[in-house]
JSON list of C-alpha atoms in Angstrom, two decimals:
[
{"chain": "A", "resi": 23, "resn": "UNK", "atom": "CA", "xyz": [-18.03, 4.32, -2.33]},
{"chain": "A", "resi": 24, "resn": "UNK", "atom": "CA", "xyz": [-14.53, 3.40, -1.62]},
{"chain": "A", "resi": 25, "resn": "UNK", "atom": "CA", "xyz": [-11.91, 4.27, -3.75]},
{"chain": "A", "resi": 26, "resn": "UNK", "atom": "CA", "xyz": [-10.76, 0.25, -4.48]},
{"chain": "A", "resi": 27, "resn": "UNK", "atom": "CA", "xyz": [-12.99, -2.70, -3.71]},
{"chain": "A", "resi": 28, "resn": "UNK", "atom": "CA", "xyz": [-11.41, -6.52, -3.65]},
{"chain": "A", "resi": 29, "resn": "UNK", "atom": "CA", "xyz": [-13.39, -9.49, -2.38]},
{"chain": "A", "resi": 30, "resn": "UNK", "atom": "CA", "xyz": [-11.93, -10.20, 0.92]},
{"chain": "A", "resi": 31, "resn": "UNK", "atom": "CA", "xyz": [-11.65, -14.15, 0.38]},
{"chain": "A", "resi": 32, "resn": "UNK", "atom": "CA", "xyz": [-10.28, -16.08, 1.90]},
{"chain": "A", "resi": 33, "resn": "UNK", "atom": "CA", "xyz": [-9.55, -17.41, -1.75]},
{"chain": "A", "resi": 34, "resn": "UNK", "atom": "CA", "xyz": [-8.47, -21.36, -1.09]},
{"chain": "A", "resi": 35, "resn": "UNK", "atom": "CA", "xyz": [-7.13, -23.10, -4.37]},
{"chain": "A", "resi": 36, "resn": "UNK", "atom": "CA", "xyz": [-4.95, -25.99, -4.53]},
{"chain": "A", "resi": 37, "resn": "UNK", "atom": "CA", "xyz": [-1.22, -26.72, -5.68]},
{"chain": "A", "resi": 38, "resn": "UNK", "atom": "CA", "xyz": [-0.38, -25.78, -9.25]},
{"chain": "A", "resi": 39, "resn": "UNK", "atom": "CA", "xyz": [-3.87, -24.51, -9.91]},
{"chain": "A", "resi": 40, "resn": "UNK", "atom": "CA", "xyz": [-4.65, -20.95, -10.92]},
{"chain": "A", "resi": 41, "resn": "UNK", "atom": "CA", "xyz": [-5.39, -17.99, -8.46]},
{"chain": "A", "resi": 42, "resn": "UNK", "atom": "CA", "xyz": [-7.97, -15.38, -9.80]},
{"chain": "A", "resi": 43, "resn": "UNK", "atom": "CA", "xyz": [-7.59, -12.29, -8.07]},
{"chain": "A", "resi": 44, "resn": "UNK", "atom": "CA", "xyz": [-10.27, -9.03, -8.78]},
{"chain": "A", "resi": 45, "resn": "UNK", "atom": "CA", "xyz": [-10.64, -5.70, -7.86]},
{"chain": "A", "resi": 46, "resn": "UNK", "atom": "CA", "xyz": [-12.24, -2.36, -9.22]},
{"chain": "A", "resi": 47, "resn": "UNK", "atom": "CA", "xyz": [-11.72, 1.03, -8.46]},
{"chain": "A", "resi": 48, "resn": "UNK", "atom": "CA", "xyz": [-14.10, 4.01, -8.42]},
{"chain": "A", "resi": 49, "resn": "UNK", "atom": "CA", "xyz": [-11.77, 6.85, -10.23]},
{"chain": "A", "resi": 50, "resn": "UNK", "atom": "CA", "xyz": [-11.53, 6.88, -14.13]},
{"chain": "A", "resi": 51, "resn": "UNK", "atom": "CA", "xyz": [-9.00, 9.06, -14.19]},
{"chain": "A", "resi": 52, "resn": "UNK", "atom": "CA", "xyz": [-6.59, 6.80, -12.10]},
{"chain": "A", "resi": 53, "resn": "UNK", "atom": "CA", "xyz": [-3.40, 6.35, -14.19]},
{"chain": "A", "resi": 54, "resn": "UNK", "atom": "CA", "xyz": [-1.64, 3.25, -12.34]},
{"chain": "A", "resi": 55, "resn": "UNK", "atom": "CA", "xyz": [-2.81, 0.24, -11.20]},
{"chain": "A", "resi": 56, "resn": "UNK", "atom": "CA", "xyz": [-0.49, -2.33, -8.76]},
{"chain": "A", "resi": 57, "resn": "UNK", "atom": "CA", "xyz": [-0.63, -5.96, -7.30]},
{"chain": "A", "resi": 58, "resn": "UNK", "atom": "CA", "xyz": [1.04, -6.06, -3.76]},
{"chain": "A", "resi": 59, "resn": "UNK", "atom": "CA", "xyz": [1.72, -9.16, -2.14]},
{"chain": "A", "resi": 60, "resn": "UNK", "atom": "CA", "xyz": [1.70, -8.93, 1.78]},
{"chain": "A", "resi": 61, "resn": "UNK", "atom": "CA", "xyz": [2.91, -11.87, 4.15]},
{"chain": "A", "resi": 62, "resn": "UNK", "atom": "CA", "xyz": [1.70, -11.85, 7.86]},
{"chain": "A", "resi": 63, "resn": "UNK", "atom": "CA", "xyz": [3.65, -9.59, 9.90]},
{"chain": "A", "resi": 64, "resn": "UNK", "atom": "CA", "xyz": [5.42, -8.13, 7.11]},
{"chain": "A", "resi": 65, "resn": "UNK", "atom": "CA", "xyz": [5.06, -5.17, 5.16]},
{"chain": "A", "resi": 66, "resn": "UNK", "atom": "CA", "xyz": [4.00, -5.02, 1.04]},
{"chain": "A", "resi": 67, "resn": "UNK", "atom": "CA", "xyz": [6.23, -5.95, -1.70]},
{"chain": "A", "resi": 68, "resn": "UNK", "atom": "CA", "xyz": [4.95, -4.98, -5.26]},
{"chain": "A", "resi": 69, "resn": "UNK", "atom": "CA", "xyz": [4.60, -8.07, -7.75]},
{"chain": "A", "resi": 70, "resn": "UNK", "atom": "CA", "xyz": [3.10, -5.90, -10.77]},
{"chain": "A", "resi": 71, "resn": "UNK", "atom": "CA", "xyz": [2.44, -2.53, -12.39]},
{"chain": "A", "resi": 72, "resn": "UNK", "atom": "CA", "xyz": [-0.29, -2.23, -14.97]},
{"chain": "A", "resi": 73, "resn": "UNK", "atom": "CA", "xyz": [-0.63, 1.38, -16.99]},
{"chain": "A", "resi": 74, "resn": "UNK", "atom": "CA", "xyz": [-2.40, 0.07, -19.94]},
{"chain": "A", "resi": 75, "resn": "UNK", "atom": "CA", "xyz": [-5.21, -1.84, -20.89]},
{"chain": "A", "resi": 76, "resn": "UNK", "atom": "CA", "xyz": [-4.88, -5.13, -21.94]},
{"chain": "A", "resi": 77, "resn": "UNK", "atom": "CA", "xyz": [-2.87, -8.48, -20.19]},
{"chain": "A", "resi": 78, "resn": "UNK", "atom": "CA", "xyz": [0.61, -8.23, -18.55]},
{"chain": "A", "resi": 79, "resn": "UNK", "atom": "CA", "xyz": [3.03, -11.08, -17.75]},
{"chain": "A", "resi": 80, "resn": "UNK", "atom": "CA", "xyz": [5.87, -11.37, -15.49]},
{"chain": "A", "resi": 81, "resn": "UNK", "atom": "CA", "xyz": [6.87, -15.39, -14.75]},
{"chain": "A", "resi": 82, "resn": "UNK", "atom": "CA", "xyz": [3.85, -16.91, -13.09]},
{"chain": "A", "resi": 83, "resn": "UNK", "atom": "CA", "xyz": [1.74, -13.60, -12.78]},
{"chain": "A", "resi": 84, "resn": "UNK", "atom": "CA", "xyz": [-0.30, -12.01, -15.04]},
{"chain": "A", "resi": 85, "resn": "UNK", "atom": "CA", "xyz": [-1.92, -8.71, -14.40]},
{"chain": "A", "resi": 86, "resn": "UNK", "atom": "CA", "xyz": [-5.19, -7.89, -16.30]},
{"chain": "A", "resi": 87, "resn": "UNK", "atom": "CA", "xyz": [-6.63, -3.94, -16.88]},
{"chain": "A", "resi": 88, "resn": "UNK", "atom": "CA", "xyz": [-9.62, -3.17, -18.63]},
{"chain": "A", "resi": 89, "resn": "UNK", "atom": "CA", "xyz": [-10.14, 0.76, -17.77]},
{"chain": "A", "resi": 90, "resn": "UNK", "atom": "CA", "xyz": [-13.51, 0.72, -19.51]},
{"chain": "A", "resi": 91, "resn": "UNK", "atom": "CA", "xyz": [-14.60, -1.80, -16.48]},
{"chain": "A", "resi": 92, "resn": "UNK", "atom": "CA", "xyz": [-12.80, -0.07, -14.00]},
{"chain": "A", "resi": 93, "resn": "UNK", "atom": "CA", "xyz": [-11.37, -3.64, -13.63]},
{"chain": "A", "resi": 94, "resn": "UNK", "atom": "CA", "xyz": [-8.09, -5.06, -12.29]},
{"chain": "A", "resi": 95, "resn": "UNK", "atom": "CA", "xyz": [-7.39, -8.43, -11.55]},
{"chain": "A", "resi": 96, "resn": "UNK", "atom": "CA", "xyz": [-4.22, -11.20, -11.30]},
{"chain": "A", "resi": 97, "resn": "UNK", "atom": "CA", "xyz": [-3.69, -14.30, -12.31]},
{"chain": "A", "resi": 98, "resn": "UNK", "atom": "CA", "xyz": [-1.21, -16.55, -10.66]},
{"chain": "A", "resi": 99, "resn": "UNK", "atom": "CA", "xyz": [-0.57, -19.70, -12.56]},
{"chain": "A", "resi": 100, "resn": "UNK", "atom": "CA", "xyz": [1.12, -23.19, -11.32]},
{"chain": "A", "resi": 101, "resn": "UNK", "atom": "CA", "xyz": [0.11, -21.30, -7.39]},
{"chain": "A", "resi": 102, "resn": "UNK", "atom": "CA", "xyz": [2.58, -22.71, -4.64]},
{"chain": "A", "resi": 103, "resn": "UNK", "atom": "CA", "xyz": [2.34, -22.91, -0.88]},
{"chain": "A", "resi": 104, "resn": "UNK", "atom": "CA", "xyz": [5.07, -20.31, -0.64]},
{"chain": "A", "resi": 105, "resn": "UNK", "atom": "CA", "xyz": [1.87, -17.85, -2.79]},
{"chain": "A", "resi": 106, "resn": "UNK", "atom": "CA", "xyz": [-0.08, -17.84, 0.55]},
{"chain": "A", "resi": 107, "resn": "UNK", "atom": "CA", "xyz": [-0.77, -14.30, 1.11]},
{"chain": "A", "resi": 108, "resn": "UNK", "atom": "CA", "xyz": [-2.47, -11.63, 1.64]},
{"chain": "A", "resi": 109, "resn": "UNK", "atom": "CA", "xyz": [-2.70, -10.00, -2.02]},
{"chain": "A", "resi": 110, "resn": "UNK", "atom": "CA", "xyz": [-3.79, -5.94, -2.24]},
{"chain": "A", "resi": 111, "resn": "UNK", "atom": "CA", "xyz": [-4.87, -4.21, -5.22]},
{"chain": "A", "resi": 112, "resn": "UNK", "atom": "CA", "xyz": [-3.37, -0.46, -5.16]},
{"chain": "A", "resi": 113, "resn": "UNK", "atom": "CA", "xyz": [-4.70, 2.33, -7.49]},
{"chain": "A", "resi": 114, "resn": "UNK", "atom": "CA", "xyz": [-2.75, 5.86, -8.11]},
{"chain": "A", "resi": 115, "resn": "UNK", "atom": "CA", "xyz": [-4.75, 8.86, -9.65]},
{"chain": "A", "resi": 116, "resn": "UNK", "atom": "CA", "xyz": [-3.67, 10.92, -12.18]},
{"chain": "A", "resi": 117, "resn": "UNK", "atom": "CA", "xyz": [-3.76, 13.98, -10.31]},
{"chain": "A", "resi": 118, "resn": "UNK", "atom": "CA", "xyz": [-2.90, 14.53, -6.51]},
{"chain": "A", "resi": 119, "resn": "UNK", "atom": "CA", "xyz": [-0.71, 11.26, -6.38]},
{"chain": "A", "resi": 120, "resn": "UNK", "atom": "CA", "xyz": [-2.35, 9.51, -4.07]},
{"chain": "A", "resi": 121, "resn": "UNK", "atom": "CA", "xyz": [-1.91, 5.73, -3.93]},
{"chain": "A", "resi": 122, "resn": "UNK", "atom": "CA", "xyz": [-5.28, 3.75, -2.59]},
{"chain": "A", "resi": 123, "resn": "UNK", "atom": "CA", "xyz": [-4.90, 0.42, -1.71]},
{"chain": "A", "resi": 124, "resn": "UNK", "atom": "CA", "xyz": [-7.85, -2.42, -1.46]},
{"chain": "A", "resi": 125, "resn": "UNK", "atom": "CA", "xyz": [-8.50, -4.39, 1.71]},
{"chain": "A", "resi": 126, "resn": "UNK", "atom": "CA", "xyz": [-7.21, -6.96, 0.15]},
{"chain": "A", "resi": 127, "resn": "UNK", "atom": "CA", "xyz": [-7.63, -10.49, -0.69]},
{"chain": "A", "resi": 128, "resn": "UNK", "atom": "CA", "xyz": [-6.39, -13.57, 1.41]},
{"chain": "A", "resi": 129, "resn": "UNK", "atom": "CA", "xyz": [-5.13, -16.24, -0.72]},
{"chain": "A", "resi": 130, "resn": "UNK", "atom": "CA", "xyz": [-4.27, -19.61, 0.64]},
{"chain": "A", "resi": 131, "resn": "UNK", "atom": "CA", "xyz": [-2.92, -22.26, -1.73]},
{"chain": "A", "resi": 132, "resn": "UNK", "atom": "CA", "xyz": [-2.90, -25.72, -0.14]},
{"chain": "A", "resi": 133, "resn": "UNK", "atom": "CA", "xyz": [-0.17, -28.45, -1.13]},
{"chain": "B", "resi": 19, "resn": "UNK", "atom": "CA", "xyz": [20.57, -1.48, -0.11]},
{"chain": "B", "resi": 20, "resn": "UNK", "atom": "CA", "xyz": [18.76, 0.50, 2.96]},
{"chain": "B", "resi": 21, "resn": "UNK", "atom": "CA", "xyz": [15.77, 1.85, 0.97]},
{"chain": "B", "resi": 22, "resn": "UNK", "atom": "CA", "xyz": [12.98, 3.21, 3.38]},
{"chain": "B", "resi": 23, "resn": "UNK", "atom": "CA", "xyz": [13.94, 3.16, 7.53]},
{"chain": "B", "resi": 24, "resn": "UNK", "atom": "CA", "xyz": [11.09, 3.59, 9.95]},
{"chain": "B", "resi": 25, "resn": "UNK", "atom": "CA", "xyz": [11.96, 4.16, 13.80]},
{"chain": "B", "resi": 26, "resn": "UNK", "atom": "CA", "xyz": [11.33, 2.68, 16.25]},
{"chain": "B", "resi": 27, "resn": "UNK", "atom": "CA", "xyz": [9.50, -1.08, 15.11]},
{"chain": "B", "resi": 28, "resn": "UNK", "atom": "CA", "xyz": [7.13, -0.75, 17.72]},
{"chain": "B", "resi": 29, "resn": "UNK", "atom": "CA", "xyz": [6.46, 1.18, 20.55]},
{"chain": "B", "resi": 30, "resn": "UNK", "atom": "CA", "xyz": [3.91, 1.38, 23.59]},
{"chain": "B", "resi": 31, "resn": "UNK", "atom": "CA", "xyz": [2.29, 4.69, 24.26]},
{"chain": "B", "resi": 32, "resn": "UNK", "atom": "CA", "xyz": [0.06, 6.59, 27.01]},
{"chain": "B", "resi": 33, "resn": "UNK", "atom": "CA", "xyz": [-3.08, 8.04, 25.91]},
{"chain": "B", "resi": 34, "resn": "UNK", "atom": "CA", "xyz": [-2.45, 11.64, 25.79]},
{"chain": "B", "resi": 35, "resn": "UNK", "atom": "CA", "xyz": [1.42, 11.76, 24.91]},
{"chain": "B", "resi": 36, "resn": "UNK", "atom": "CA", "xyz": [2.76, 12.58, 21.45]},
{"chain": "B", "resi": 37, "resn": "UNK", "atom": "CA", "xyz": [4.96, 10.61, 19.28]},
{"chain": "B", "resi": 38, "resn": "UNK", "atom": "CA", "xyz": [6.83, 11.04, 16.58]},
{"chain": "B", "resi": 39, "resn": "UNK", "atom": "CA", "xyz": [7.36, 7.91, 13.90]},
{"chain": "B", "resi": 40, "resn": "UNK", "atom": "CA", "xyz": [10.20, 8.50, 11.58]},
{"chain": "B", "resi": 41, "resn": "UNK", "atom": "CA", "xyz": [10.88, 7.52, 8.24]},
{"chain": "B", "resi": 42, "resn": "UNK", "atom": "CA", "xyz": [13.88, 8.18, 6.21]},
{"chain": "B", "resi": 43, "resn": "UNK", "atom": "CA", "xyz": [14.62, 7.05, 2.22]},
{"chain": "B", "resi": 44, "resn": "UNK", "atom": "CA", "xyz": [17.69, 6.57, 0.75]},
{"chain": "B", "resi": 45, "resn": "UNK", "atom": "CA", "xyz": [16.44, 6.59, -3.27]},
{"chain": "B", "resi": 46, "resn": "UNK", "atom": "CA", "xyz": [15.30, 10.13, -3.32]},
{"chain": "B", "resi": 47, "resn": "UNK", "atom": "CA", "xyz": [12.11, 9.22, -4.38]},
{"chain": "B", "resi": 48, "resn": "UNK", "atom": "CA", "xyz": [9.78, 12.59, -4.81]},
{"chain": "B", "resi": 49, "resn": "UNK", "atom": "CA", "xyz": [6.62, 11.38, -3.11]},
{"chain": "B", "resi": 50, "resn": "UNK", "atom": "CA", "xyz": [6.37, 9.79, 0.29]},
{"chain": "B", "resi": 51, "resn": "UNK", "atom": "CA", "xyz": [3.25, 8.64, 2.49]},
{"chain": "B", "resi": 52, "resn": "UNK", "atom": "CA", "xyz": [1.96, 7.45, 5.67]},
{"chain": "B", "resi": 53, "resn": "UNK", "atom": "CA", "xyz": [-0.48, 4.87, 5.77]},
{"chain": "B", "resi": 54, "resn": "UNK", "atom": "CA", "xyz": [-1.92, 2.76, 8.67]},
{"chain": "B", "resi": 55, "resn": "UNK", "atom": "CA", "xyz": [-3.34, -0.92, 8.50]},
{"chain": "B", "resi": 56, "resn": "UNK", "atom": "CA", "xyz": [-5.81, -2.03, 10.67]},
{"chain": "B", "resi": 57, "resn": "UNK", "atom": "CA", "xyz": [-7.56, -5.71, 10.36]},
{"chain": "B", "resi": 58, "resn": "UNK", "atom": "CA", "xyz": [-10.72, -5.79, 8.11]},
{"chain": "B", "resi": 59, "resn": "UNK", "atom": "CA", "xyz": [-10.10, -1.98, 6.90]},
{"chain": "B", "resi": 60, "resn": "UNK", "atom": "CA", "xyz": [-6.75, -2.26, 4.81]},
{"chain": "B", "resi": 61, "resn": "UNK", "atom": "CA", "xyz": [-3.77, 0.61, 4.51]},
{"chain": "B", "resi": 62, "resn": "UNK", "atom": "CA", "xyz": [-5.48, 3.50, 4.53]},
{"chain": "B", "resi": 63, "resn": "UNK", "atom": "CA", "xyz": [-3.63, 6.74, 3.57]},
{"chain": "B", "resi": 64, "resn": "UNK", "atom": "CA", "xyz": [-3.11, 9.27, 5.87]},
{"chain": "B", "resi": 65, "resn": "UNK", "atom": "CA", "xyz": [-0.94, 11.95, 4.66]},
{"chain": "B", "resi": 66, "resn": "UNK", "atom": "CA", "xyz": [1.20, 12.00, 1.70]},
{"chain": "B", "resi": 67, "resn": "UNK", "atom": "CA", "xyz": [3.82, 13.99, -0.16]},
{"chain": "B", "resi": 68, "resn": "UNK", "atom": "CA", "xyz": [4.18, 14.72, -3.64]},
{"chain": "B", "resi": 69, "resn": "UNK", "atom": "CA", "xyz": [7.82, 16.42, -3.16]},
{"chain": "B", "resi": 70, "resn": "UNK", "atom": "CA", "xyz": [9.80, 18.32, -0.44]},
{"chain": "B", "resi": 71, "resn": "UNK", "atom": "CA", "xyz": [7.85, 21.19, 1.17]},
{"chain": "B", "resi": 72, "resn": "UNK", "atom": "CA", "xyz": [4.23, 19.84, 0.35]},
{"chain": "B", "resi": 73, "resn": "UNK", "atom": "CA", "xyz": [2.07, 17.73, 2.02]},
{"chain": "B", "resi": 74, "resn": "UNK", "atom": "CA", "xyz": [-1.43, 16.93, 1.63]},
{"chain": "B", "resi": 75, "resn": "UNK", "atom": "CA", "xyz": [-4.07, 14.95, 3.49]},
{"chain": "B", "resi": 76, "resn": "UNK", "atom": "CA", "xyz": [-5.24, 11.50, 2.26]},
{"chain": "B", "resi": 77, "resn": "UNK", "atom": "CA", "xyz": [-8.33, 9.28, 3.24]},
{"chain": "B", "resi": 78, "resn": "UNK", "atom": "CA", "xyz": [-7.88, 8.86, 7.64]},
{"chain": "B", "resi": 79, "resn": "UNK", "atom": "CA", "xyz": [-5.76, 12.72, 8.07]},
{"chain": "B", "resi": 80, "resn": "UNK", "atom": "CA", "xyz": [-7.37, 13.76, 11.69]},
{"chain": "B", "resi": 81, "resn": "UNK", "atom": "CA", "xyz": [-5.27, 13.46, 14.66]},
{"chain": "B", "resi": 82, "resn": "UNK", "atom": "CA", "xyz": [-2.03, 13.40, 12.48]},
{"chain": "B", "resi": 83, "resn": "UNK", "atom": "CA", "xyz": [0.92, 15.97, 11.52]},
{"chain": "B", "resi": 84, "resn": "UNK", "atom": "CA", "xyz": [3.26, 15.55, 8.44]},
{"chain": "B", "resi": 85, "resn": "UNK", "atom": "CA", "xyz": [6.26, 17.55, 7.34]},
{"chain": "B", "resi": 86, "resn": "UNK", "atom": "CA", "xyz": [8.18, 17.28, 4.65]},
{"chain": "B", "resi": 87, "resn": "UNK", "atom": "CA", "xyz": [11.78, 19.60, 5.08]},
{"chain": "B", "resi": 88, "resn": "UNK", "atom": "CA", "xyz": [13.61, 17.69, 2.43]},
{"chain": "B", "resi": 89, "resn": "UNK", "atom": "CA", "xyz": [13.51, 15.22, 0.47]},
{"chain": "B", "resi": 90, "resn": "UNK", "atom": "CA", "xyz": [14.51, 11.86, 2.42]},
{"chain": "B", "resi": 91, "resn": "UNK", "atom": "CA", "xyz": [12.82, 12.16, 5.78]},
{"chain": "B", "resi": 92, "resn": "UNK", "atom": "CA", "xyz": [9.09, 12.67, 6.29]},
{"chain": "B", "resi": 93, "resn": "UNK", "atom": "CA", "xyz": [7.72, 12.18, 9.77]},
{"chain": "B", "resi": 94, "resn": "UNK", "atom": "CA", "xyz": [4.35, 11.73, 10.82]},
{"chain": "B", "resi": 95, "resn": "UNK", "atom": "CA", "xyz": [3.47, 13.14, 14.58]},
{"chain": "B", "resi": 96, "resn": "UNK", "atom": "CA", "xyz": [0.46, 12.11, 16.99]},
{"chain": "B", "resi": 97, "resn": "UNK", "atom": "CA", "xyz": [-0.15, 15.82, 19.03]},
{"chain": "B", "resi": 98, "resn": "UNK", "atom": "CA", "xyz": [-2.02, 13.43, 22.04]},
{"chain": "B", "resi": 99, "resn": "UNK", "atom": "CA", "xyz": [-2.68, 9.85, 20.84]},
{"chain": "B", "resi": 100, "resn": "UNK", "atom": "CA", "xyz": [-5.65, 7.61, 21.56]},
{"chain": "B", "resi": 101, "resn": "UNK", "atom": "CA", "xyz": [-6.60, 4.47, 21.67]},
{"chain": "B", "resi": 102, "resn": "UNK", "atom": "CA", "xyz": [-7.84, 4.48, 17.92]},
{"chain": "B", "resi": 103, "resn": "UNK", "atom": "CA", "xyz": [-4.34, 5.41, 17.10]},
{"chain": "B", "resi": 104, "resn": "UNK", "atom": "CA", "xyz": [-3.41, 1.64, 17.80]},
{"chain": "B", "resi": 105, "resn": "UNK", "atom": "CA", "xyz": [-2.32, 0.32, 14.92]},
{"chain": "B", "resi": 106, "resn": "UNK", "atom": "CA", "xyz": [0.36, -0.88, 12.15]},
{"chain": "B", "resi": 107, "resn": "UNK", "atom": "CA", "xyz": [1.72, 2.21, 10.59]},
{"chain": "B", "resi": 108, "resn": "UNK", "atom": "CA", "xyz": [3.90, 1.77, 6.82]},
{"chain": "B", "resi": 109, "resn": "UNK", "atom": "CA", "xyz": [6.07, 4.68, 5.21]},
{"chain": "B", "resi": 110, "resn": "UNK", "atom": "CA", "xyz": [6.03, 4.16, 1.55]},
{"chain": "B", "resi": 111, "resn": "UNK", "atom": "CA", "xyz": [7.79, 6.26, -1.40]},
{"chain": "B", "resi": 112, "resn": "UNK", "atom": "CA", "xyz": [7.63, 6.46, -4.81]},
{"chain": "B", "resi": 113, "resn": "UNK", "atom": "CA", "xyz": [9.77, 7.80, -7.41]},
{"chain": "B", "resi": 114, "resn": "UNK", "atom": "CA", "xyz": [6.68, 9.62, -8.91]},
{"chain": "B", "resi": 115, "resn": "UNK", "atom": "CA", "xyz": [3.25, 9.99, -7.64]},
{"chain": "B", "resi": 116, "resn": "UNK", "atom": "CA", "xyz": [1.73, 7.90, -10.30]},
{"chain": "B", "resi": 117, "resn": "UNK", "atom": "CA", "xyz": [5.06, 4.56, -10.26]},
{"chain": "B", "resi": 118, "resn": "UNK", "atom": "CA", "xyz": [5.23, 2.22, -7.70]},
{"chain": "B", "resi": 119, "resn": "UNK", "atom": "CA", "xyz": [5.46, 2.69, -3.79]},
{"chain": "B", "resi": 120, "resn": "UNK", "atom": "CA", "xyz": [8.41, 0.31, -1.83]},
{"chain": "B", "resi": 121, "resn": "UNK", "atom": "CA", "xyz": [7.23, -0.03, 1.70]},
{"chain": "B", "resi": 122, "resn": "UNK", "atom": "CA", "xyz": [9.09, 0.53, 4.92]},
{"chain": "B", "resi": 123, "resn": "UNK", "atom": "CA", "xyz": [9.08, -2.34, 7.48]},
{"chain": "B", "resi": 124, "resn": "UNK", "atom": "CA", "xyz": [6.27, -0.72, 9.77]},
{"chain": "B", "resi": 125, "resn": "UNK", "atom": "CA", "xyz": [5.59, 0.58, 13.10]},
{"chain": "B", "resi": 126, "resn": "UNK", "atom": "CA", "xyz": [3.70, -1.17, 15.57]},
{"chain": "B", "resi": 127, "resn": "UNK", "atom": "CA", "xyz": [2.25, 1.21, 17.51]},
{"chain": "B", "resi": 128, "resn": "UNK", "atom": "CA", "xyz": [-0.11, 0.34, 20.73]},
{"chain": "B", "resi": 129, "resn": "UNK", "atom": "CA", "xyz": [-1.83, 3.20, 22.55]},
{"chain": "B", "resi": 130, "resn": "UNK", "atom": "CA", "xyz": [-2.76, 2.53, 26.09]}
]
């Protein structure tokens, strides 16, 4: 079982609708939970941290935890063009401090 | 702001030579890691560091070296690359093991 699972997409929604993102992770003891946003050719950039369960929100994103679930996902409301990416769900465990990252989810938002 | 510097961007390599891919951090950050992307299998980890003088191996470790002499640099060392070892290789650090990871620019790495 891997250690982070995301559906691979590609996730197609249009302008100024919302982007549903998922992913769930095998560990319960992971402590962190992050939302990376990757552009072709380019490396990650973080968008969110999550620690605790419940609903987080930064501007248009809004990062969802439920650890009874084992349950991650991200919500990007009012999506642009410029939100076309490849978006990965990244866990880190409590102990060892390993970060494990999804496959990832492709997300293409069309004007 | 430099943040996390990997050398060289991309490089083509004989099957059967070593390389070395360095990565250097400016925000003394304790842990460090080494992953490598590959289409339709995501970063995978393949060593990481939780502070200077300790290393441990993560998911894809075989075929790779890591040291970790102090805390900014960490470089990660193919003894005799193969083709397999094509790939997109990231540096990441973090300021803990468990906060968030900032990403180097990558190496592009093409064994042949």
């Amino acid at each position: 079982q891997k250690e982070v699972e995301q559906n691979s997409g590609p996730l197609s929604v249009p302008e100024g609708a919302i982007a549903s993102l998922n992913c769930t992770y095998s560990d319960r003891g992971s402590q962190s939970f992050f939302w990376y946003r990757q552009y072709s050719g380019k490396s990650p950039e973080l968008i969110m941290f999550i620690y605790s369960n419940g609903d987080k929100e930064d501007g248009r994103f809004t990062a969802q935890l439920n650890k009874a679930s084992q349950y991650v996902s991200l919500l990007i409301r009012d999506s642009q063009p410029s939100d076309s990416a490849t978006y990965l769900c990244a866990v880190a465990r409590g102990t060892g401090n390993q970060f494990y990252f999804g496959t990832g989810t492709s997300l293409t938002v069309i004007p | 702001t430099a943040g996390i510097t990997q050398a060289p961007t991309s490089q083509i390599l004989a099957a059967g030579r070593s390389m070395t891919l360095r990565c250097t951090q400016d925000m003394r950050h304790n842990a460090m890691y080494w992953y490598r992307q590959d289409l339709g299998l995501g970063l995978r980890l393949i060593h990481y560091s939780n502070t200077a003088g300790t290393t441990g191996k993560g998911e894809v470790p075989d075929g790779y070296s890591v040291s970790r002499a102090n805390t900014d640099d960490f470089p990660l060392t193919l003894a005799s690359a193969v083709p397999s070892q094509t790939s997109v290789y990231f540096c990441a650090s973090s300021e803990q093991g468990w906060t968030e990871a900032f990403f180097g620019q990558g190496t592009r790495l093409t064994v042949v």
